[in-house]
């Protein structure tokens, strides 16, 4: 009919796109109360793509060296046309991405979508979340402002409490004993080269898994009558819904970027006294707050060491959930794993809120 | 790819919706690309490079003259002494933050506000300034003068 | 008297008769008849010796220490009770002969501990020229053997005498050079020209001498913050006398200088803000040559710091007018000790204006003053407006660092313009203030444009929001159609 059809036909001739489309058409997505949770993976992906695009754009002007990092960010947001927008979107999108990833993870957790055969999706997803937090932690320092410098000092200091290897890890992270210009260079490297490299690998795996295995149906899907079971094809129906939500997210993002441009703060000075109210990024806040509340000494063990070890164990436990929770006994809707999930959410919420208030 | 699929289905009823969709997609795309294209074009102002600010050429400045430059948000002053030596200082008077200037006839740095005087090492020698001017480092590469904090 | 000699013979029977005979014949009756004859055998012996051996004994008999019953051995050691020279001046028994340097201090400090403690911490007690050796000791100022109470007119450290005592060293250039080549030695010359000096040489012992300002045993280097003449301590040091209405009564001069100075712009700068460049009393009055500045010299005195203002004033029409009327130039408007911080209210025809002191309501001078005031007021208004706009733009998240950089100069313009007022010349004034208007205009434009840009951003957002909404609605309908078809 048109140029586009001809073009499409020519490409199809060579790459068999129709096969791909028919594969995607065949793939079905269950439509029910919980379908909304399926979108969060896609939202996270969109935000990651935005991060990559804006990140590359920022890279054109950013300079990762302590004496000019701050000035170069200032230059981006003041002198470069729409630099303020790119930077603001990068910052906002980063935070929304971590938030979306958290929601995505908990939705998978409560729908038990991590069970066989999707254990690897869970493992790779967990690693992606940790990497995303790593992106956040390293990216936070890059503008080299007062708050980020001290947040990084506190953040990297915690690694010191890890038994045996803590000192070594801290030195690796900081590029020395203290948080200095060397730390900035390292974090810049982690942020734009090391982490993206690892991230892309796990992301590709994660996406291939979902395409191979399709969306996980809810627990009681098999028991439902066929009448109630509604499936929609992944393409184009679900994809269009995804698109709709992506557009809304893009709009929300631009509203946030225009109305609440990300502040730059004061340039960091290594010798300046710590400013009041240093807080890490909000997604580290619950850990930060918990460590603060643990008493300094717990009988023989150091409070902070204990806290870090507990978080390490809890993380490992959470990571290995598909291993602990292989099968639900039939007919038992509530299982200890749900209580655990609710407890974790409440714990994170409460300590994040305490962290914000104090 | 969504569009590709639509083209295959030949239903005239849908055309209107498709046109709207196609048109607004392109409009949105340009709304996204417009800032990006502008962003890519480097601004006229010199890029920040505080560690090595190029401020002048040696040929521009005669012996016994000066040139003002901007370092960060503050003015700086570059002086070439009668002996041909380059010196650079923050041009912010330590008394009340006025901008100082080079006085050729007296061969010193002078603040017009309260007649504060500094020698060519930046040391406050008379008048109200309580402290010397902050000196900057100077490096000369070929015929270009760089200043760093 | 006879009893005394008898006692000697009885108590000291071993003394050779020859000696006793000589003693009896040689001691002049005049001395013997006085109370001065003591049990101090050192004195007794030395009085009958000659020349340099006799002199100390003669001098000592009028010394305050002698009168208080202190014997030679208190300082020189040895046994003053013994009339045997070998015993009395036995080094093994502690006789030290003539005490030198540190020894003097040690001896005096046995009784005068407080003075000693002050002295060792003073500039004289802590020479930095030779491994901590002292520059002088007690006897340098107080003398030897003829020390009298400080209050006695013949004391070396009383009134006018102390000026001579101090200048004995301090006016000696070649001597002072050995300690501090940079030190000035003209204090006495200056002092002679000061009001203090002139009065003291005419016999007025109430006026300040060296010790009144510098202290006595505890004299510190002028750069030592503990020194009474350290720049921040000068006002209170002067005020000890000049603020005492009773003490100053006979001189008929005001005693409120310190109170006025304390609240003046100079006093606040020096005493509260610790700005050591701010003038204390001596910057205007002189230190050793302290005297009130004359009418002609007042501009020059102020001009040592306020050079620009002085120069401008010299060129102003006020210069001649003030001279004719014998008005103190600077002080006419700014007063002297109680100079208050300048404000824009000091010009024009307002209540606090200086101009209305001389100028009548409608003369040309007051018109110029009113014009200048209105210019300054309108510039300030513009400055406020510009900084309001820039701040507003900054609050809206716009970057205005360039505009802020440009407005750095507004401060300079305001300061120089306020200085230029001293020309009392409208043309020069407007020339200076116009630069300020130019800068503020530029800043205003930047501020306004930044604020405009802020709204442009919102319009851009609005456009893309509308676009996204349209696409969303269209997508929604399309999706509905697709799903209808399926079911």
mmCIF file of C-alpha atoms in Angstrom, chain C residues 1 3 5 57 142 291 318 341 352 394 476:
data_model
loop_
_atom_site.group_PDB
_atom_site.id
_atom_site.type_symbol
_atom_site.label_atom_id
_atom_site.label_comp_id
_atom_site.label_asym_id
_atom_site.label_seq_id
_atom_site.Cartn_x
_atom_site.Cartn_y
_atom_site.Cartn_z
ATOM 1 C CA UNK C 1 77.780 56.387 121.760
ATOM 2 C CA UNK C 3 78.241 52.295 124.980
ATOM 3 C CA UNK C 5 82.330 51.440 121.369
ATOM 4 C CA UNK C 57 78.966 53.036 101.634
ATOM 5 C CA UNK C 142 66.744 52.088 89.847
ATOM 6 C CA UNK C 291 48.751 66.476 70.650
ATOM 7 C CA UNK C 318 34.070 73.411 50.570
ATOM 8 C CA UNK C 341 29.310 54.925 60.157
ATOM 9 C CA UNK C 352 20.347 63.509 59.686
ATOM 10 C CA UNK C 394 17.606 31.868 40.822
ATOM 11 C CA UNK C 476 -6.295 3.992 23.939
#
